[in-house]
PDB file of C-alpha atoms and ligand atoms in Angstrom:
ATOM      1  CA  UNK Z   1      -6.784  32.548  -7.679  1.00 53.00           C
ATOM      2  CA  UNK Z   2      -9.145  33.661 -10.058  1.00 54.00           C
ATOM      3  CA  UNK Z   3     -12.874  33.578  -9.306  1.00 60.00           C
ATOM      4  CA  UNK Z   4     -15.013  31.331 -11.490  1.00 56.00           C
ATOM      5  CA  UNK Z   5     -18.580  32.296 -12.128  1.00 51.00           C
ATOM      6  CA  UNK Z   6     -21.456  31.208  -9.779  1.00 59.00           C
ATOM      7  CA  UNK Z   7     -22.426  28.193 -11.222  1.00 54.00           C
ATOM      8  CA  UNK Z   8     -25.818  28.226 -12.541  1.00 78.00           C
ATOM      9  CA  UNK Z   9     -28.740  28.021 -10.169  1.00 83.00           C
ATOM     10  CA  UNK Z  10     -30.617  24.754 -12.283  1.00 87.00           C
ATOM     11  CA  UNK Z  11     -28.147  22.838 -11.731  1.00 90.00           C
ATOM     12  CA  UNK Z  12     -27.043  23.240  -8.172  1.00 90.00           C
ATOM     13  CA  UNK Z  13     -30.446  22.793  -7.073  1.00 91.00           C
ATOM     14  CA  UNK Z  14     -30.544  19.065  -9.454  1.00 93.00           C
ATOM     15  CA  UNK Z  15     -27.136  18.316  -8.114  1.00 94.00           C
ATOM     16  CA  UNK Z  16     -29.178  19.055  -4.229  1.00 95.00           C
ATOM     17  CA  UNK Z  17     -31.905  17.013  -6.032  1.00 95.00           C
ATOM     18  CA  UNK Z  18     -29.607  13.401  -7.138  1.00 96.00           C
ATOM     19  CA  UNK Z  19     -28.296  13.552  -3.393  1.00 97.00           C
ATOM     20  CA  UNK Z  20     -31.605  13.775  -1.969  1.00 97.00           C
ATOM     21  CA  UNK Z  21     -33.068  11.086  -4.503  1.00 97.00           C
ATOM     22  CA  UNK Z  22     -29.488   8.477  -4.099  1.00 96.00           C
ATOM     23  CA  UNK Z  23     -30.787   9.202  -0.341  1.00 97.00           C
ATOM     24  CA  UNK Z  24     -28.597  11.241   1.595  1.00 98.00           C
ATOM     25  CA  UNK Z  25     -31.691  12.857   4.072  1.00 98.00           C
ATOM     26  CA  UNK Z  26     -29.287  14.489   6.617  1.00 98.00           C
ATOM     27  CA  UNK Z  27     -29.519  18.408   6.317  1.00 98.00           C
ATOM     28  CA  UNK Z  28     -26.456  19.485   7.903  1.00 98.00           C
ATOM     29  CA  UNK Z  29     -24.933  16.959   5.190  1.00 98.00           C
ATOM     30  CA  UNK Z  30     -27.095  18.726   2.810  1.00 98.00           C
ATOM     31  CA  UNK Z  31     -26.064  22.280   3.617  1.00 98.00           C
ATOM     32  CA  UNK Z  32     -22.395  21.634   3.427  1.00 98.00           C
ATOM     33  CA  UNK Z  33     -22.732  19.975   0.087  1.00 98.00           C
ATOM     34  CA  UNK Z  34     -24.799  23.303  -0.793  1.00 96.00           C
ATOM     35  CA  UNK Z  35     -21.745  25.582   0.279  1.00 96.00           C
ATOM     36  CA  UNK Z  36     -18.941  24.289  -0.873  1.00 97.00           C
ATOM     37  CA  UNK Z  37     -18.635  24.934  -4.566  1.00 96.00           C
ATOM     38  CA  UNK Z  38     -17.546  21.998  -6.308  1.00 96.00           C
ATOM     39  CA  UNK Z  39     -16.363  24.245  -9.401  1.00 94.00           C
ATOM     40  CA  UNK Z  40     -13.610  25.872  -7.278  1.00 96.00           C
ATOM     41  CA  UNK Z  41     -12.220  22.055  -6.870  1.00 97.00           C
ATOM     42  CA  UNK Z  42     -12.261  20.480  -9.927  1.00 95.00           C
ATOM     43  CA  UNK Z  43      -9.130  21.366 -12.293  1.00 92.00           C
ATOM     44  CA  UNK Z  44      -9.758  23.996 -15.265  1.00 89.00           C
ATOM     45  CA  UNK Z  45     -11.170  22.164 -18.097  1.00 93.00           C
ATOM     46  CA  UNK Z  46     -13.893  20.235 -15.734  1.00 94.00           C
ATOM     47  CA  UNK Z  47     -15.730  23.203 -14.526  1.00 92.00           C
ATOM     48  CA  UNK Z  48     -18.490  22.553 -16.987  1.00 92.00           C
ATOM     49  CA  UNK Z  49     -18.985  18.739 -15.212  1.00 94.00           C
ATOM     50  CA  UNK Z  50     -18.602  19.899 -11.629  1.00 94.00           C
ATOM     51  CA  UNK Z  51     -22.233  19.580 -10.684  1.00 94.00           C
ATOM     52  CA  UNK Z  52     -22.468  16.074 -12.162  1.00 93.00           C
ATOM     53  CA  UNK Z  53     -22.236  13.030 -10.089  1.00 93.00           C
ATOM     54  CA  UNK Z  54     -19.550  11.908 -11.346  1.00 95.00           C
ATOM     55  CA  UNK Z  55     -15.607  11.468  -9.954  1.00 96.00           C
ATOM     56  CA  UNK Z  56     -13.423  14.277 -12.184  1.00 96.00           C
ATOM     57  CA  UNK Z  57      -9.707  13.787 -12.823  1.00 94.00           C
ATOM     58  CA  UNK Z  58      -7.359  16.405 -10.619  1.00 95.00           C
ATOM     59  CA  UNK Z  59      -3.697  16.601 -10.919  1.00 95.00           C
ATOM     60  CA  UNK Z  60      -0.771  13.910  -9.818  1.00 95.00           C
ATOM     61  CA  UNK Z  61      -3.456  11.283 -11.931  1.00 94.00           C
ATOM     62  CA  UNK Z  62      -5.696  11.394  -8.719  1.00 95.00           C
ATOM     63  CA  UNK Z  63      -9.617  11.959  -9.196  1.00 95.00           C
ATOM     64  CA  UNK Z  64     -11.847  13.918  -6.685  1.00 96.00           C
ATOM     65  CA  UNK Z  65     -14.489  12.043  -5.847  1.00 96.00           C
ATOM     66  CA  UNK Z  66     -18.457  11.185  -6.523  1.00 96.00           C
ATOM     67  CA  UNK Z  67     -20.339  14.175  -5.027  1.00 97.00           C
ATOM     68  CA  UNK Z  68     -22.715  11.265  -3.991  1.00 98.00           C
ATOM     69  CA  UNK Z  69     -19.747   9.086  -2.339  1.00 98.00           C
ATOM     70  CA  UNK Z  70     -18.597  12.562  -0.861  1.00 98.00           C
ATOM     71  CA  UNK Z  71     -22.127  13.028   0.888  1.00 98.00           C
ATOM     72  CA  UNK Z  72     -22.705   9.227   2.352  1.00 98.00           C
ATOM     73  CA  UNK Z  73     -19.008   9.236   3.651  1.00 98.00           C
ATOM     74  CA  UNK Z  74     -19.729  12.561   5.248  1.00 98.00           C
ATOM     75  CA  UNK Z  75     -23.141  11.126   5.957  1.00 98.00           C
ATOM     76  CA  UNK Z  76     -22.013   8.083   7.798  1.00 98.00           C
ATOM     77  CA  UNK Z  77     -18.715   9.672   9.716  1.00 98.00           C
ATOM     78  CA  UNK Z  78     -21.871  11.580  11.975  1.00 98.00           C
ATOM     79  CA  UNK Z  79     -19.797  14.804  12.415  1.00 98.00           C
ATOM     80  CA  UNK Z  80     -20.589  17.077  14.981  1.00 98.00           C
ATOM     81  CA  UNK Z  81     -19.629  20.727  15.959  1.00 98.00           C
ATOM     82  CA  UNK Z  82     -17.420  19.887  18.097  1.00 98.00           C
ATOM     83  CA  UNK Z  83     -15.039  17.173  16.764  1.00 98.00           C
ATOM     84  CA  UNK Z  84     -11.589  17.278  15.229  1.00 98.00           C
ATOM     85  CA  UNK Z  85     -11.341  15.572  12.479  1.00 99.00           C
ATOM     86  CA  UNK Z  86      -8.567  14.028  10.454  1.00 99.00           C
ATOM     87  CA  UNK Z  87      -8.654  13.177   7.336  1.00 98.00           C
ATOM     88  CA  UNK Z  88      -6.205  11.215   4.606  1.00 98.00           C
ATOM     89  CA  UNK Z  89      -5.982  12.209   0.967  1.00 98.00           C
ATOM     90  CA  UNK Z  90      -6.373  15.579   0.711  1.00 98.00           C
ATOM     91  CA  UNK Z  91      -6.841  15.536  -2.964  1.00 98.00           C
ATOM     92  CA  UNK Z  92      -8.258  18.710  -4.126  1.00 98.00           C
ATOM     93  CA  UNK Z  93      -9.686  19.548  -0.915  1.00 98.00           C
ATOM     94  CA  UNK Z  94     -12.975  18.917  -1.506  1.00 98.00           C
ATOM     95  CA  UNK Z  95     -14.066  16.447   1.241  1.00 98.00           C
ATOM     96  CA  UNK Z  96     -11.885  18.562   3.631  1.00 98.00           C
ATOM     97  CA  UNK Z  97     -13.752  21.850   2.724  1.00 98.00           C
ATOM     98  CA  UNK Z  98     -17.708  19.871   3.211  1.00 98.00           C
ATOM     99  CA  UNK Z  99     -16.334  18.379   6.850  1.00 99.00           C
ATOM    100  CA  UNK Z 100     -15.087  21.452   7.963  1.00 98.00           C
ATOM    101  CA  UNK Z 101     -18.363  22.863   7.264  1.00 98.00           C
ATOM    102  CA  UNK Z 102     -19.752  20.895  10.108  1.00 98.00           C
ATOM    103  CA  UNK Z 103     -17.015  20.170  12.606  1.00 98.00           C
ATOM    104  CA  UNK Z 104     -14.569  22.168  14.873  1.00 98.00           C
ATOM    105  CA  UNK Z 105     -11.179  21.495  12.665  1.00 98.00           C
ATOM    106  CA  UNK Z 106     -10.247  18.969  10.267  1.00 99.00           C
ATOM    107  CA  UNK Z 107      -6.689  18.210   9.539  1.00 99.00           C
ATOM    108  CA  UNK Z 108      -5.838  16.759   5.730  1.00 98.00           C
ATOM    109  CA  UNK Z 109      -2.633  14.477   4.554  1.00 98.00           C
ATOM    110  CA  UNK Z 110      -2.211  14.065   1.285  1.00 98.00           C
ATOM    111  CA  UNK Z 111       1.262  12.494  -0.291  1.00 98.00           C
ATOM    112  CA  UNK Z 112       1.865  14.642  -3.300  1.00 98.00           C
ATOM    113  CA  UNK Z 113       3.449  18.241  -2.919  1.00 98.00           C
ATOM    114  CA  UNK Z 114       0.990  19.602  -5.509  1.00 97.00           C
ATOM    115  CA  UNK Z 115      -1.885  18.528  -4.216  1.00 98.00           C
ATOM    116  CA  UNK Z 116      -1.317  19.720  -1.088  1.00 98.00           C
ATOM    117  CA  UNK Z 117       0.113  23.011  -1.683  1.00 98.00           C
ATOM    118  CA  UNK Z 118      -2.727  23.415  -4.393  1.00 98.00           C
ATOM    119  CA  UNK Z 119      -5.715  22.461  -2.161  1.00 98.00           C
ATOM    120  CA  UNK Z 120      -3.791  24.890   0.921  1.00 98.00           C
ATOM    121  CA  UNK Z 121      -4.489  27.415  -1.273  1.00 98.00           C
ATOM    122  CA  UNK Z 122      -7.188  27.257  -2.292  1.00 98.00           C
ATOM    123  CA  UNK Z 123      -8.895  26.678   1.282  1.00 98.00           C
ATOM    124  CA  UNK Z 124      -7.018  29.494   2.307  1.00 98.00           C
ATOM    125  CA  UNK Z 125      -8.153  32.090  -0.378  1.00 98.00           C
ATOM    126  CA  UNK Z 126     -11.721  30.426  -0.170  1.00 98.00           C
ATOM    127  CA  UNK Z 127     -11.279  31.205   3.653  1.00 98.00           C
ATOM    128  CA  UNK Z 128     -11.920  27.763   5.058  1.00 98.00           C
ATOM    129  CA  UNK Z 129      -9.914  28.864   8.721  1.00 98.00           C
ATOM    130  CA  UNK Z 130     -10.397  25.696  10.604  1.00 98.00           C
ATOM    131  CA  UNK Z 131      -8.261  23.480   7.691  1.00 98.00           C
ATOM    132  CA  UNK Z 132      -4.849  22.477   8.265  1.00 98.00           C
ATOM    133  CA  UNK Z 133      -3.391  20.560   5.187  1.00 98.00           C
ATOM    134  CA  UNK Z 134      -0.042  18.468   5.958  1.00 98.00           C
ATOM    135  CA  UNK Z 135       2.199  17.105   3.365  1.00 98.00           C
ATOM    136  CA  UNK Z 136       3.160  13.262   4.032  1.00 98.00           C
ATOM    137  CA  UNK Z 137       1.965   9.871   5.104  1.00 98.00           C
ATOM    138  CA  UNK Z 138      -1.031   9.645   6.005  1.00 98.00           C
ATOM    139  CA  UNK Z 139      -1.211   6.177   6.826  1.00 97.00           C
ATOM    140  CA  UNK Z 140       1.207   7.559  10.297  1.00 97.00           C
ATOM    141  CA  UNK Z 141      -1.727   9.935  10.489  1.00 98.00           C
ATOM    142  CA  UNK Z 142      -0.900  12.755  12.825  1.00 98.00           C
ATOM    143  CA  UNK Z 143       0.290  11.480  16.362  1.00 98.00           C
ATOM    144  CA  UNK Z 144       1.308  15.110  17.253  1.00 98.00           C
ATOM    145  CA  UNK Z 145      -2.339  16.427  16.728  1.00 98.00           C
ATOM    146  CA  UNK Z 146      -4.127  13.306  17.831  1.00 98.00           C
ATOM    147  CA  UNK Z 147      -6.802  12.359  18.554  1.00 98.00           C
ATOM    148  CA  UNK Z 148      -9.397  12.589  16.712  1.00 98.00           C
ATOM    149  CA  UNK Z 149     -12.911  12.466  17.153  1.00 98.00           C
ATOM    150  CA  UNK Z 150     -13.153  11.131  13.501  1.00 99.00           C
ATOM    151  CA  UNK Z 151     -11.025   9.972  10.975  1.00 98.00           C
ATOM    152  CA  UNK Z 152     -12.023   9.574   7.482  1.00 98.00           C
ATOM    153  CA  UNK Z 153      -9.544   8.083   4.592  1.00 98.00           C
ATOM    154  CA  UNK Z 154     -10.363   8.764   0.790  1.00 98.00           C
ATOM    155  CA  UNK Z 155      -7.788   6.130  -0.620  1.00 97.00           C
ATOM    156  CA  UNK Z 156      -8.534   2.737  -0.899  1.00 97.00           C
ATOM    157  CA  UNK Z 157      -6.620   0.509   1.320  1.00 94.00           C
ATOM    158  CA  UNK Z 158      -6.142  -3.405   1.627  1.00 94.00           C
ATOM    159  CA  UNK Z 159      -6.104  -3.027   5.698  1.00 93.00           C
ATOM    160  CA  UNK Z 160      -7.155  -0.627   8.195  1.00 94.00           C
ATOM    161  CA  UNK Z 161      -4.062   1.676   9.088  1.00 95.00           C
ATOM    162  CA  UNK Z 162      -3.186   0.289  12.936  1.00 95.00           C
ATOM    163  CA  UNK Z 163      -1.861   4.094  13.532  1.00 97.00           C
ATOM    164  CA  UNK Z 164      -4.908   5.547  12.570  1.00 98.00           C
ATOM    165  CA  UNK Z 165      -6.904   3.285  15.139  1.00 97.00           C
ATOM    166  CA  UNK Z 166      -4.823   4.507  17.523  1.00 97.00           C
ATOM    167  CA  UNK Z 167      -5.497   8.090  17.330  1.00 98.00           C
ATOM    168  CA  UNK Z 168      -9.218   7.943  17.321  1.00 98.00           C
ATOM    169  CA  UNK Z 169     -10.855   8.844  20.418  1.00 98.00           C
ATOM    170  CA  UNK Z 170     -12.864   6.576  23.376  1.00 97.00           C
ATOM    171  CA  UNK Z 171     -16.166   6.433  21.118  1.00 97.00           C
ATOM    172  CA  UNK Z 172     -14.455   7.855  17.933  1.00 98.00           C
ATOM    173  CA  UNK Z 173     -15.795   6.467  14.027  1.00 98.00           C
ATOM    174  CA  UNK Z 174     -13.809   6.402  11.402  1.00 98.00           C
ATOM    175  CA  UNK Z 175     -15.130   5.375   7.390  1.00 98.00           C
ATOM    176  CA  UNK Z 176     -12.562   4.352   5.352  1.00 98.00           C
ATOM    177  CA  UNK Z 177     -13.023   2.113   1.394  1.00 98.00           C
ATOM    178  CA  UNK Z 178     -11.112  -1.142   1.515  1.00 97.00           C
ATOM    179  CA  UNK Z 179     -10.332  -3.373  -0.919  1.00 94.00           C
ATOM    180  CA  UNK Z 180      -7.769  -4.495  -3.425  1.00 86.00           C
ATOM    181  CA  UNK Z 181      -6.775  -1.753  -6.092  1.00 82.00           C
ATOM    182  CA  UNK Z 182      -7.895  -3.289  -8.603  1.00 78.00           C
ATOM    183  CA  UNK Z 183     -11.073  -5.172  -7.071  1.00 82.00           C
ATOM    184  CA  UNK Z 184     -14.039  -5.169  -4.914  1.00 89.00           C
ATOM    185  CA  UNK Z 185     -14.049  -2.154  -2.935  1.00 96.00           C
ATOM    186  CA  UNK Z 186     -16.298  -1.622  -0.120  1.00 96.00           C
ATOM    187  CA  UNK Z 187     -16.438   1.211   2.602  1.00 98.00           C
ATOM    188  CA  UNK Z 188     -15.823   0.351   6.228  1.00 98.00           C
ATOM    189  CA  UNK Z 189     -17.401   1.938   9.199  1.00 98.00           C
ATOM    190  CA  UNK Z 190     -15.157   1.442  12.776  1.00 98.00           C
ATOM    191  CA  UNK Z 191     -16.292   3.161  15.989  1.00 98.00           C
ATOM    192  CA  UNK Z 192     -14.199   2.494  18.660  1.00 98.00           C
ATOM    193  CA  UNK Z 193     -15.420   1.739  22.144  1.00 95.00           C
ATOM    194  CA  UNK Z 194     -14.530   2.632  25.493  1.00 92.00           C
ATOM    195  CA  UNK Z 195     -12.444  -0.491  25.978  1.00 93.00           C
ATOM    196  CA  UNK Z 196     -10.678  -0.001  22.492  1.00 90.00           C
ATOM    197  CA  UNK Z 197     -12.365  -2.494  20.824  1.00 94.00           C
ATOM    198  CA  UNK Z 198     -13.605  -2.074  17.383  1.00 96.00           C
ATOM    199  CA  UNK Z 199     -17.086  -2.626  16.076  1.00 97.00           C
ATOM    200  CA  UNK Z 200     -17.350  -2.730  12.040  1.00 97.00           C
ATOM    201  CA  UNK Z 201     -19.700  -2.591  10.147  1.00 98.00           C
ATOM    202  CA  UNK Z 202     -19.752  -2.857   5.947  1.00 97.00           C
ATOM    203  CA  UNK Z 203     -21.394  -0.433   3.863  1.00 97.00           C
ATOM    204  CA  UNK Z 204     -22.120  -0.074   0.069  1.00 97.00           C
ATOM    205  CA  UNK Z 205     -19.403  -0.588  -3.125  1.00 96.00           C
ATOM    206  CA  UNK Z 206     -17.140   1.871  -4.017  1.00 96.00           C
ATOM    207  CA  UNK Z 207     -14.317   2.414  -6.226  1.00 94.00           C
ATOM    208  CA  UNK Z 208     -11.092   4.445  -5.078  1.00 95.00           C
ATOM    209  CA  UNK Z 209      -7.459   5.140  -6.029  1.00 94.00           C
ATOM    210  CA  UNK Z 210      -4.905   3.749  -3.899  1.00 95.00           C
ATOM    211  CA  UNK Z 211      -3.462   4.595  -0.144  1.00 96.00           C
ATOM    212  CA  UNK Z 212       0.209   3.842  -1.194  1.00 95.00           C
ATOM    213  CA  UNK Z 213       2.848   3.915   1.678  1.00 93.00           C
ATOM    214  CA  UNK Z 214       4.861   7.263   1.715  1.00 94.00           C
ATOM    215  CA  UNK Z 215       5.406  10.743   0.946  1.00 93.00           C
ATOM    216  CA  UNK Z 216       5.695  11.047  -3.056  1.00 95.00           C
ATOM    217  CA  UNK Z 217       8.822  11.396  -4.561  1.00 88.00           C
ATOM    218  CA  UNK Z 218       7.362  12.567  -7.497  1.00 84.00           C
ATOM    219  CA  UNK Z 219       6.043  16.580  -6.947  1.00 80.00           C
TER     220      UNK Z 219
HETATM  221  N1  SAH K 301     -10.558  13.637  -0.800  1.00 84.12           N
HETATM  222  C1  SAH K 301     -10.082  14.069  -2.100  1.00 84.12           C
HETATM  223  C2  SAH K 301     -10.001  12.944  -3.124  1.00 84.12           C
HETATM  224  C3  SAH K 301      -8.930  12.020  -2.772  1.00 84.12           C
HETATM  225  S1  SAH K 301      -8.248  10.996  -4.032  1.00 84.12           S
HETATM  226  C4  SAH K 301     -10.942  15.190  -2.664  1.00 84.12           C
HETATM  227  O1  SAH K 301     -11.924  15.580  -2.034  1.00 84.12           O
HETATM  228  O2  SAH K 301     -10.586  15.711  -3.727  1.00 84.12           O
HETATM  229  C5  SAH K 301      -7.158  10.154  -2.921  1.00 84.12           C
HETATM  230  C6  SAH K 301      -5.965  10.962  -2.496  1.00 84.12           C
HETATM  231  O3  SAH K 301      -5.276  10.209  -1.512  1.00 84.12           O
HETATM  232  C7  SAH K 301      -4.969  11.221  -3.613  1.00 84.12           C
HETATM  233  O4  SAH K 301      -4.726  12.595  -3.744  1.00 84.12           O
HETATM  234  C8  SAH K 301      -3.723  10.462  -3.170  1.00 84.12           C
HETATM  235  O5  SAH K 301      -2.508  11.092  -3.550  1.00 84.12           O
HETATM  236  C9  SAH K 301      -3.895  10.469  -1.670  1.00 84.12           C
HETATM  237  N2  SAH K 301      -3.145   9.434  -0.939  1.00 84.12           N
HETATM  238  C10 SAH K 301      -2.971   8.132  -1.246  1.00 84.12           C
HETATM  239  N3  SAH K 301      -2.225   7.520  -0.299  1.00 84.12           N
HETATM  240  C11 SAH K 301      -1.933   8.467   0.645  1.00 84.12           C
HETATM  241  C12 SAH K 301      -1.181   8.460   1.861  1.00 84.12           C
HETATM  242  N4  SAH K 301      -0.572   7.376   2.335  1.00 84.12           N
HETATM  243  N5  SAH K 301      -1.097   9.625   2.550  1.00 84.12           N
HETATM  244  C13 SAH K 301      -1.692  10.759   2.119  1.00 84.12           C
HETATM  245  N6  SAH K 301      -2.400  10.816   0.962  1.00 84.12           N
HETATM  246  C14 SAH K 301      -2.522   9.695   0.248  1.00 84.12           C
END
């Protein structure tokens, strides 16, 4: 892959700035948002827009997301060092690449072949080790890694995935946007006690593409 050039300093300390200011305050959050260089995600002709908060077009007519939604999801899933983490709609890899900053291993599903073969890539040759991206549905999640200490989905969907609450852990959160595709969407916050109840609570608007059932059959 060919190496962009460091993007200039201005404007990854504003882009540090707008999280800071929308109110993300957590620094581990912070760091990892520092790290990862959004330029490396974003397809060829955005490059210039990377650093604004704003959600960019990738390929398979899927968008990476708000570096601001990126933060508060990442914010709210309260990752630690030691959690697995799994997480549905790869994308571009973005997300995937700021969690694995701050836990032990994050696994990624994503539905179309070239996102996910793209965004393996690119993790690899950025060397983000602890990344394992899957082709297929992640609404089945992973039963053969599971579970998960957190689980965090970056499609919209109309109802919590009943296979996904099943492999999060005693004590395990996942944030997830529901909603109708075309409507209201909101993001979700689920912990899961020790009795395997659920607790949720509702958190701010949002607007994502869909969680559609199924590998792709388009590449
Ligand atoms: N997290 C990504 C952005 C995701 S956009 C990033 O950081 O770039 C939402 C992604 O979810 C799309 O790539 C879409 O193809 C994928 N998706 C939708 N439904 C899915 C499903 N059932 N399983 C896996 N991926 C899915």
């Amino acid at each position: 892959m060919a190496t962009s050039p460091p993007a200039d300093d201005v404007e990854r300390m504003e882009f540090q700035l707008a999280l800071r200011r929308r109110g993300i305050s957590d620094q581990a959050v912070l760091r990892a948002m520092e790290e990862v260089p959004r330029e490396r995600f974003v397809a060829r002709g955005f490059t210039d827009s990377a650093y604004a908060d704003q959600a960019l077009p990738i390929d398979c007519g899927q968008t990476i997301s708000q570096p601001f939604v990126v933060a508060y999801m990442t914010e709210q899933l309260e990752v630690g060092p030691q959690h697995r983490i799994l997480e549905i709609g790869t994308g571009s890899g973005y997300q995937a690449a700021v969690l694995s900053r701050l836990a032990r291993e994050v696994v990624t599903i994503e539905r179309y072949r070239t996102l996910a073969d793209t965004a393996r890539e690119r993790l690899q040759t950025q060397g983000y080790t602890n990344v394992t991206v899957r082709l297929g549905d992640g609404m089945a999640g992973a039963p053969d890694l599971a579970p998960f200490d957190r689980i965090m989905i970056t499609a919209a969907a109309e109802d919590v995935p009943d296979a996904l609450v099943a492999q999060l852990t005693a004590g395990g959160k996942m944030v997830l946007p529901v909603g109708p595709r075309h409507d209201a969407q909101y993001l979700v916050k689920l912990t899961k006690q020790a009795d395997g109840e659920l607790t949720r609570e509702e958190l701010i608007a949002v607007r994502f593409v869909p969680l559609l059932p199924g590998q792709a059959r388009e590449l």
